[in-house]
PDB file of C-alpha atoms in Angstrom:
ATOM      1  CA  MET B   1      18.583 -16.474 -20.483  1.00 59.00           C
ATOM      2  CA  GLU B   2      14.833 -16.485 -19.828  1.00 71.00           C
ATOM      3  CA  ARG B   3      13.163 -13.399 -20.145  1.00 84.00           C
ATOM      4  CA  THR B   4      10.992 -12.261 -17.002  1.00 90.00           C
ATOM      5  CA  GLY B   5       9.270  -9.339 -15.757  1.00 96.00           C
ATOM      6  CA  ALA B   6       7.796  -6.454 -17.828  1.00 98.00           C
ATOM      7  CA  ALA B   7       8.947  -3.398 -19.759  1.00 98.00           C
ATOM      8  CA  ALA B   8       6.806  -0.356 -20.429  1.00 98.00           C
ATOM      9  CA  ILE B   9       6.909   1.973 -23.634  1.00 98.00           C
ATOM     10  CA  ILE B  10       5.240   5.232 -23.045  1.00 98.00           C
ATOM     11  CA  ILE B  11       4.440   6.598 -26.583  1.00 97.00           C
ATOM     12  CA  GLY B  12       3.525  10.224 -27.363  1.00 95.00           C
ATOM     13  CA  ASN B  13       4.956  13.436 -28.587  1.00 95.00           C
ATOM     14  CA  GLU B  14       2.704  15.222 -26.065  1.00 95.00           C
ATOM     15  CA  VAL B  15       4.488  13.784 -23.197  1.00 95.00           C
ATOM     16  CA  LEU B  16       8.108  14.533 -24.457  1.00 95.00           C
ATOM     17  CA  THR B  17       7.044  18.174 -25.127  1.00 96.00           C
ATOM     18  CA  ALA B  18       5.330  18.710 -21.724  1.00 95.00           C
ATOM     19  CA  LYS B  19       1.898  19.230 -23.253  1.00 96.00           C
ATOM     20  CA  VAL B  20       0.750  16.353 -21.214  1.00 95.00           C
ATOM     21  CA  GLN B  21       2.174  15.005 -17.933  1.00 96.00           C
ATOM     22  CA  ASP B  22       2.498  11.214 -17.993  1.00 97.00           C
ATOM     23  CA  GLN B  23       0.404   9.471 -15.522  1.00 97.00           C
ATOM     24  CA  ASN B  24       0.328   6.080 -17.011  1.00 98.00           C
ATOM     25  CA  GLY B  25       3.996   5.242 -16.309  1.00 97.00           C
ATOM     26  CA  PRO B  26       3.867   6.027 -12.572  1.00 97.00           C
ATOM     27  CA  HIS B  27       0.645   4.053 -12.279  1.00 98.00           C
ATOM     28  CA  LEU B  28       2.027   1.010 -14.065  1.00 98.00           C
ATOM     29  CA  ILE B  29       5.115   0.977 -11.906  1.00 97.00           C
ATOM     30  CA  ARG B  30       3.023   1.074  -8.770  1.00 96.00           C
ATOM     31  CA  ARG B  31       0.490  -1.589  -9.976  1.00 97.00           C
ATOM     32  CA  LEU B  32       3.214  -3.975 -11.170  1.00 97.00           C
ATOM     33  CA  ARG B  33       5.048  -3.805  -7.895  1.00 95.00           C
ATOM     34  CA  GLU B  34       1.807  -4.459  -6.037  1.00 94.00           C
ATOM     35  CA  VAL B  35       1.093  -7.661  -7.938  1.00 95.00           C
ATOM     36  CA  GLY B  36       4.685  -8.815  -7.849  1.00 94.00           C
ATOM     37  CA  ILE B  37       5.836  -8.514 -11.403  1.00 96.00           C
ATOM     38  CA  PRO B  38       9.385  -7.031 -11.786  1.00 95.00           C
ATOM     39  CA  LEU B  39       9.549  -4.071 -14.107  1.00 96.00           C
ATOM     40  CA  ARG B  40      12.785  -3.927 -16.069  1.00 96.00           C
ATOM     41  CA  SER B  41      12.553  -0.656 -17.799  1.00 97.00           C
ATOM     42  CA  VAL B  42      10.304   2.282 -18.621  1.00 98.00           C
ATOM     43  CA  GLU B  43      11.014   4.318 -21.912  1.00 98.00           C
ATOM     44  CA  THR B  44       9.324   7.307 -23.187  1.00 98.00           C
ATOM     45  CA  ILE B  45       9.366   7.876 -26.908  1.00 97.00           C
ATOM     46  CA  LEU B  46       7.940   9.868 -29.692  1.00 96.00           C
ATOM     47  CA  ASP B  47       5.018   8.895 -31.850  1.00 95.00           C
ATOM     48  CA  ASP B  48       7.454   7.568 -34.534  1.00 95.00           C
ATOM     49  CA  VAL B  49       7.512   4.095 -36.109  1.00 96.00           C
ATOM     50  CA  ASP B  50      11.129   3.550 -36.057  1.00 97.00           C
ATOM     51  CA  ALA B  51      11.514   4.706 -32.506  1.00 97.00           C
ATOM     52  CA  ILE B  52       8.660   2.227 -31.355  1.00 97.00           C
ATOM     53  CA  VAL B  53      10.229  -0.548 -33.311  1.00 97.00           C
ATOM     54  CA  ASP B  54      13.651   0.264 -31.640  1.00 98.00           C
ATOM     55  CA  ALA B  55      12.015   0.475 -28.218  1.00 98.00           C
ATOM     56  CA  MET B  56      10.126  -2.693 -28.592  1.00 97.00           C
ATOM     57  CA  SER B  57      13.328  -4.643 -29.481  1.00 97.00           C
ATOM     58  CA  ARG B  58      15.025  -3.357 -26.403  1.00 97.00           C
ATOM     59  CA  ALA B  59      12.002  -4.213 -24.313  1.00 97.00           C
ATOM     60  CA  ARG B  60      11.574  -7.635 -25.645  1.00 96.00           C
ATOM     61  CA  GLN B  61      15.215  -8.502 -25.135  1.00 95.00           C
ATOM     62  CA  LYS B  62      14.864  -7.869 -21.382  1.00 95.00           C
ATOM     63  CA  ALA B  63      11.348  -8.656 -20.498  1.00 97.00           C
ATOM     64  CA  ARG B  64       8.583 -11.207 -20.917  1.00 96.00           C
ATOM     65  CA  TYR B  65       5.740  -8.822 -20.985  1.00 98.00           C
ATOM     66  CA  VAL B  66       5.659  -5.460 -22.846  1.00 98.00           C
ATOM     67  CA  PHE B  67       3.178  -2.744 -22.117  1.00 98.00           C
ATOM     68  CA  THR B  68       2.669   0.096 -24.454  1.00 98.00           C
ATOM     69  CA  SER B  69       0.738   3.344 -23.753  1.00 97.00           C
ATOM     70  CA  GLY B  70      -0.685   5.477 -26.326  1.00 95.00           C
ATOM     71  CA  GLY B  71      -1.071   5.719 -30.133  1.00 93.00           C
ATOM     72  CA  ILE B  72      -3.723   3.390 -30.869  1.00 94.00           C
ATOM     73  CA  GLY B  73      -6.465   5.711 -31.888  1.00 90.00           C
ATOM     74  CA  PRO B  74      -7.675   6.676 -35.381  1.00 90.00           C
ATOM     75  CA  THR B  75      -5.591   9.823 -36.160  1.00 89.00           C
ATOM     76  CA  HIS B  76      -2.485  10.336 -38.254  1.00 87.00           C
ATOM     77  CA  ASP B  77      -0.160  10.105 -35.158  1.00 85.00           C
ATOM     78  CA  ASP B  78      -1.471   6.948 -34.014  1.00 90.00           C
ATOM     79  CA  VAL B  79       1.206   4.608 -35.274  1.00 95.00           C
ATOM     80  CA  THR B  80       1.658   2.112 -32.500  1.00 96.00           C
ATOM     81  CA  VAL B  81      -0.243  -0.731 -34.042  1.00 97.00           C
ATOM     82  CA  ARG B  82       1.696  -0.533 -37.332  1.00 96.00           C
ATOM     83  CA  ALA B  83       5.102  -0.138 -35.405  1.00 97.00           C
ATOM     84  CA  VAL B  84       4.410  -3.044 -33.119  1.00 97.00           C
ATOM     85  CA  ALA B  85       3.408  -5.312 -36.064  1.00 97.00           C
ATOM     86  CA  LEU B  86       6.760  -4.295 -37.760  1.00 97.00           C
ATOM     87  CA  ALA B  87       8.627  -5.090 -34.745  1.00 97.00           C
ATOM     88  CA  LEU B  88       7.080  -8.554 -34.312  1.00 97.00           C
ATOM     89  CA  GLY B  89       7.532  -9.266 -37.944  1.00 97.00           C
ATOM     90  CA  LYS B  90       3.746  -9.516 -38.534  1.00 97.00           C
ATOM     91  CA  PRO B  91       1.416  -7.847 -41.130  1.00 97.00           C
ATOM     92  CA  VAL B  92      -1.409  -5.489 -39.982  1.00 96.00           C
ATOM     93  CA  VAL B  93      -4.747  -7.072 -40.453  1.00 97.00           C
ATOM     94  CA  ARG B  94      -8.289  -5.879 -39.818  1.00 96.00           C
ATOM     95  CA  LEU B  95     -10.089  -7.709 -37.137  1.00 96.00           C
ATOM     96  CA  PRO B  96     -13.628  -8.746 -38.009  1.00 95.00           C
ATOM     97  CA  GLU B  97     -14.690  -8.655 -34.337  1.00 95.00           C
ATOM     98  CA  MET B  98     -13.493  -5.019 -34.035  1.00 94.00           C
ATOM     99  CA  VAL B  99     -15.255  -4.043 -37.242  1.00 93.00           C
ATOM    100  CA  SER B 100     -18.624  -5.441 -35.818  1.00 92.00           C
ATOM    101  CA  LEU B 101     -17.948  -3.578 -32.527  1.00 92.00           C
ATOM    102  CA  ILE B 102     -17.216  -0.288 -34.401  1.00 92.00           C
ATOM    103  CA  GLU B 103     -20.199  -0.504 -36.769  1.00 91.00           C
ATOM    104  CA  ALA B 104     -22.598  -1.435 -33.917  1.00 90.00           C
ATOM    105  CA  ARG B 105     -21.581   2.008 -32.292  1.00 87.00           C
ATOM    106  CA  ALA B 106     -21.720   4.092 -35.368  1.00 85.00           C
ATOM    107  CA  PRO B 107     -24.960   5.995 -36.186  1.00 82.00           C
ATOM    108  CA  GLY B 108     -26.671   3.957 -39.038  1.00 78.00           C
ATOM    109  CA  GLY B 109     -23.616   1.519 -39.060  1.00 72.00           C
ATOM    110  CA  LYS B 110     -21.715   4.140 -41.042  1.00 83.00           C
ATOM    111  CA  VAL B 111     -18.094   4.424 -40.198  1.00 89.00           C
ATOM    112  CA  THR B 112     -15.495   6.696 -41.592  1.00 90.00           C
ATOM    113  CA  ALA B 113     -12.314   5.068 -43.101  1.00 90.00           C
ATOM    114  CA  GLU B 114     -10.341   6.906 -40.371  1.00 90.00           C
ATOM    115  CA  GLY B 115     -12.559   5.381 -37.614  1.00 90.00           C
ATOM    116  CA  MET B 116     -12.124   1.912 -39.136  1.00 91.00           C
ATOM    117  CA  ARG B 117      -8.471   2.207 -38.382  1.00 93.00           C
ATOM    118  CA  LEU B 118      -9.443   1.046 -34.821  1.00 94.00           C
ATOM    119  CA  ALA B 119     -10.135  -2.387 -36.232  1.00 94.00           C
ATOM    120  CA  ASP B 120      -6.424  -2.791 -37.380  1.00 96.00           C
ATOM    121  CA  ALA B 121      -4.167  -4.947 -35.396  1.00 96.00           C
ATOM    122  CA  PRO B 122      -0.984  -7.180 -35.731  1.00 97.00           C
ATOM    123  CA  GLU B 123      -1.749 -10.385 -37.216  1.00 97.00           C
ATOM    124  CA  GLY B 124      -2.462 -13.012 -34.418  1.00 96.00           C
ATOM    125  CA  ALA B 125      -3.853 -10.245 -32.046  1.00 97.00           C
ATOM    126  CA  VAL B 126      -6.383 -11.177 -29.466  1.00 96.00           C
ATOM    127  CA  LEU B 127      -9.181  -9.052 -28.077  1.00 97.00           C
ATOM    128  CA  LEU B 128      -9.874  -9.159 -24.264  1.00 96.00           C
ATOM    129  CA  PRO B 129     -13.347  -8.141 -23.227  1.00 94.00           C
ATOM    130  CA  GLN B 130     -13.077  -5.057 -21.168  1.00 93.00           C
ATOM    131  CA  ALA B 131     -15.640  -4.398 -18.407  1.00 89.00           C
ATOM    132  CA  GLY B 132     -17.233  -0.890 -18.351  1.00 88.00           C
ATOM    133  CA  THR B 133     -16.476   0.018 -21.964  1.00 89.00           C
ATOM    134  CA  TRP B 134     -17.010  -1.395 -25.409  1.00 91.00           C
ATOM    135  CA  PHE B 135     -13.304  -1.058 -26.465  1.00 92.00           C
ATOM    136  CA  PRO B 136     -11.454  -4.360 -25.691  1.00 96.00           C
ATOM    137  CA  VAL B 137      -7.874  -4.757 -24.853  1.00 97.00           C
ATOM    138  CA  LEU B 138      -5.571  -5.431 -27.845  1.00 97.00           C
ATOM    139  CA  THR B 139      -2.883  -7.911 -27.190  1.00 97.00           C
ATOM    140  CA  VAL B 140      -0.500  -9.931 -29.373  1.00 97.00           C
ATOM    141  CA  GLY B 141       1.670 -12.467 -27.744  1.00 92.00           C
ATOM    142  CA  ASP B 142       2.869 -11.044 -24.429  1.00 96.00           C
ATOM    143  CA  VAL B 143       2.595  -7.418 -25.847  1.00 98.00           C
ATOM    144  CA  PHE B 144      -0.308  -5.308 -24.426  1.00 98.00           C
ATOM    145  CA  LEU B 145      -1.273  -2.201 -26.546  1.00 98.00           C
ATOM    146  CA  LEU B 146      -3.048   0.101 -24.030  1.00 97.00           C
ATOM    147  CA  PRO B 147      -4.513   3.555 -24.630  1.00 96.00           C
ATOM    148  CA  GLY B 148      -2.915   6.649 -23.675  1.00 95.00           C
ATOM    149  CA  VAL B 149      -5.907   8.109 -21.915  1.00 95.00           C
ATOM    150  CA  PRO B 150      -5.225   7.655 -18.327  1.00 96.00           C
ATOM    151  CA  GLN B 151      -8.725   6.469 -17.149  1.00 96.00           C
ATOM    152  CA  LEU B 152      -8.963   3.953 -20.138  1.00 95.00           C
ATOM    153  CA  PHE B 153      -5.333   2.837 -19.494  1.00 97.00           C
ATOM    154  CA  ARG B 154      -6.113   2.139 -15.912  1.00 97.00           C
ATOM    155  CA  MET B 155      -9.190  -0.012 -16.654  1.00 96.00           C
ATOM    156  CA  GLN B 156      -7.504  -2.035 -19.328  1.00 97.00           C
ATOM    157  CA  LEU B 157      -4.295  -2.377 -17.247  1.00 98.00           C
ATOM    158  CA  GLU B 158      -6.432  -4.217 -14.617  1.00 97.00           C
ATOM    159  CA  THR B 159      -8.022  -6.702 -17.215  1.00 97.00           C
ATOM    160  CA  VAL B 160      -4.412  -7.513 -18.148  1.00 97.00           C
ATOM    161  CA  LEU B 161      -3.031  -7.863 -14.671  1.00 97.00           C
ATOM    162  CA  ALA B 162      -5.798 -10.257 -13.854  1.00 95.00           C
ATOM    163  CA  ARG B 163      -4.469 -12.639 -16.401  1.00 95.00           C
ATOM    164  CA  LEU B 164      -0.794 -12.549 -15.297  1.00 95.00           C
ATOM    165  CA  ARG B 165       0.846 -13.986 -12.271  1.00 89.00           C
ATOM    166  CA  GLY B 166       3.416 -12.444  -9.965  1.00 91.00           C
ATOM    167  CA  THR B 167       5.036 -12.805  -6.571  1.00 90.00           C
ATOM    168  CA  PRO B 168       4.611  -9.923  -4.333  1.00 90.00           C
ATOM    169  CA  VAL B 169       7.752  -8.768  -2.581  1.00 91.00           C
ATOM    170  CA  VAL B 170       8.140  -8.542   1.334  1.00 95.00           C
ATOM    171  CA  LEU B 171       9.457  -5.156   2.120  1.00 95.00           C
ATOM    172  CA  ASN B 172      10.940  -3.754   5.370  1.00 97.00           C
ATOM    173  CA  SER B 173      12.247  -0.137   5.951  1.00 97.00           C
ATOM    174  CA  LEU B 174      14.692   1.119   8.607  1.00 97.00           C
ATOM    175  CA  PHE B 175      14.971   4.735   9.308  1.00 98.00           C
ATOM    176  CA  LEU B 176      18.495   5.773  10.640  1.00 97.00           C
ATOM    177  CA  SER B 177      20.000   8.654  12.597  1.00 97.00           C
ATOM    178  CA  LEU B 178      23.276   8.187  10.787  1.00 96.00           C
ATOM    179  CA  GLY B 179      24.508   9.368   7.331  1.00 95.00           C
ATOM    180  CA  GLU B 180      25.282   7.008   4.593  1.00 96.00           C
ATOM    181  CA  SER B 181      29.118   7.115   5.027  1.00 96.00           C
ATOM    182  CA  GLU B 182      28.653   5.913   8.495  1.00 96.00           C
ATOM    183  CA  ILE B 183      26.564   2.858   7.492  1.00 97.00           C
ATOM    184  CA  ALA B 184      28.083   1.987   4.179  1.00 97.00           C
ATOM    185  CA  ALA B 185      30.445  -0.758   5.444  1.00 97.00           C
ATOM    186  CA  VAL B 186      27.681  -2.523   7.279  1.00 97.00           C
ATOM    187  CA  LEU B 187      25.334  -2.458   4.057  1.00 97.00           C
ATOM    188  CA  ASP B 188      28.255  -3.618   1.966  1.00 97.00           C
ATOM    189  CA  ALA B 189      28.901  -6.566   4.111  1.00 97.00           C
ATOM    190  CA  VAL B 190      25.124  -7.609   4.116  1.00 97.00           C
ATOM    191  CA  ALA B 191      24.659  -7.107   0.476  1.00 97.00           C
ATOM    192  CA  LEU B 192      27.679  -9.061  -0.395  1.00 97.00           C
ATOM    193  CA  SER B 193      26.646 -12.141   1.747  1.00 97.00           C
ATOM    194  CA  MET B 194      23.005 -11.936   0.750  1.00 97.00           C
ATOM    195  CA  PRO B 195      22.881 -11.082  -2.936  1.00 96.00           C
ATOM    196  CA  HIS B 196      19.357 -12.458  -3.372  1.00 95.00           C
ATOM    197  CA  VAL B 197      17.942  -9.732  -1.135  1.00 97.00           C
ATOM    198  CA  ALA B 198      17.792  -6.221  -2.405  1.00 96.00           C
ATOM    199  CA  ILE B 199      19.012  -3.596  -0.151  1.00 97.00           C
ATOM    200  CA  GLY B 200      18.539   0.221  -0.911  1.00 97.00           C
ATOM    201  CA  SER B 201      19.865   3.258   0.718  1.00 97.00           C
ATOM    202  CA  TYR B 202      18.131   6.646   0.386  1.00 97.00           C
ATOM    203  CA  PRO B 203      19.542   9.777   2.203  1.00 97.00           C
ATOM    204  CA  GLU B 204      17.115  12.431   3.382  1.00 96.00           C
ATOM    205  CA  PHE B 205      18.244  16.177   3.205  1.00 96.00           C
ATOM    206  CA  ASP B 206      15.079  17.821   4.646  1.00 95.00           C
ATOM    207  CA  PRO B 207      15.807  19.028   8.104  1.00 92.00           C
ATOM    208  CA  ALA B 208      12.260  18.728   8.968  1.00 95.00           C
ATOM    209  CA  LYS B 209      12.518  15.032   8.794  1.00 95.00           C
ATOM    210  CA  ASP B 210      13.444  13.017  11.795  1.00 95.00           C
ATOM    211  CA  TYR B 211      15.872  10.745  10.090  1.00 97.00           C
ATOM    212  CA  ARG B 212      18.868  11.025   7.795  1.00 97.00           C
ATOM    213  CA  VAL B 213      18.799   7.724   5.798  1.00 97.00           C
ATOM    214  CA  LYS B 214      16.127   5.335   4.872  1.00 98.00           C
ATOM    215  CA  ILE B 215      17.221   1.685   4.256  1.00 98.00           C
ATOM    216  CA  THR B 216      14.842  -0.688   2.355  1.00 97.00           C
ATOM    217  CA  VAL B 217      15.269  -4.469   2.394  1.00 97.00           C
ATOM    218  CA  GLU B 218      13.162  -6.611   0.039  1.00 96.00           C
ATOM    219  CA  CYS B 219      12.818 -10.196  -1.197  1.00 95.00           C
ATOM    220  CA  ASP B 220      10.065 -12.451  -2.396  1.00 90.00           C
ATOM    221  CA  GLU B 221      10.354 -14.397   0.927  1.00 93.00           C
ATOM    222  CA  ARG B 222      10.186 -13.069   4.515  1.00 95.00           C
ATOM    223  CA  GLY B 223      12.911 -15.201   5.968  1.00 97.00           C
ATOM    224  CA  PRO B 224      15.748 -13.583   4.085  1.00 97.00           C
ATOM    225  CA  VAL B 225      14.337 -10.039   4.728  1.00 97.00           C
ATOM    226  CA  GLU B 226      14.137 -10.685   8.451  1.00 97.00           C
ATOM    227  CA  GLU B 227      17.652 -12.046   8.417  1.00 97.00           C
ATOM    228  CA  ALA B 228      19.109  -9.191   6.326  1.00 97.00           C
ATOM    229  CA  VAL B 229      17.394  -6.558   8.709  1.00 98.00           C
ATOM    230  CA  ALA B 230      18.847  -8.450  11.708  1.00 97.00           C
ATOM    231  CA  ARG B 231      22.337  -8.299  10.355  1.00 97.00           C
ATOM    232  CA  ILE B 232      21.988  -4.583   9.400  1.00 98.00           C
ATOM    233  CA  ILE B 233      20.785  -3.619  12.812  1.00 97.00           C
ATOM    234  CA  GLY B 234      23.260  -5.905  14.557  1.00 97.00           C
ATOM    235  CA  GLY B 235      26.137  -4.083  12.680  1.00 97.00           C
ATOM    236  CA  LEU B 236      25.021  -0.538  13.486  1.00 97.00           C
ATOM    237  CA  PRO B 237      25.603   1.386  16.812  1.00 96.00           C
ATOM    238  CA  GLU B 238      23.017   1.245  19.400  1.00 94.00           C
ATOM    239  CA  GLY B 239      20.313   3.784  18.835  1.00 94.00           C
ATOM    240  CA  ALA B 240      21.043   4.153  15.084  1.00 96.00           C
ATOM    241  CA  VAL B 241      17.840   2.790  13.994  1.00 97.00           C
ATOM    242  CA  LEU B 242      15.009   5.193  14.930  1.00 97.00           C
ATOM    243  CA  ARG B 243      12.259   2.992  13.677  1.00 96.00           C
ATOM    244  CA  ARG B 244      11.316   0.087  11.442  1.00 96.00           C
ATOM    245  CA  GLU B 245       8.414  -0.091   9.174  1.00 95.00           C
TER     246      GLU B 245
END
């Protein structure tokens, strides 16, 4: 089976211990959807080599592109580069281009051994120039090693997405006055006859809202969406659809 879409690995003890609230995962989910690249999974794991290797294996089995967030700095807990190299069966090498960039920014060209860790990468890695900062995007194959700092993550993500191709989905939403049990048969029938169209049902329990269920219908082509929406509306009692967006 051909691997398609993307998978994300959010790396950081601070996320799993609630010291930091993850902003990168939700942002990546939103941006991938906007550009039309299906997201297969998001996994949050510790700064642990074995955990990253395992997560990489799972991600690469299901998706073409893998995005990692965090663990690429110079401190003891930044183990992502080493773990990704291990998962890909590659040695860690020092990139001359990164060495030059680091030395150019260091006072007097003197860099600590720890600071020079920023130049380490899996063998075969490529650096993508990043507008607005000296630090390039580190990528190897279809794996993109992005920083954990949200501002930097967002900048580098845009550089990566500019190089990828996706198909934005067509989405329609129906807001209904009926409960899920009253519409399930209609949704079942449409979903069974149109498996290429994704149909979602989301009940609303807030009494302040003016609807009871939100139905989403999506596909990468407008025609099937229009047909599925028409079938759903046609199968419901008159007045059940409060509005369509």
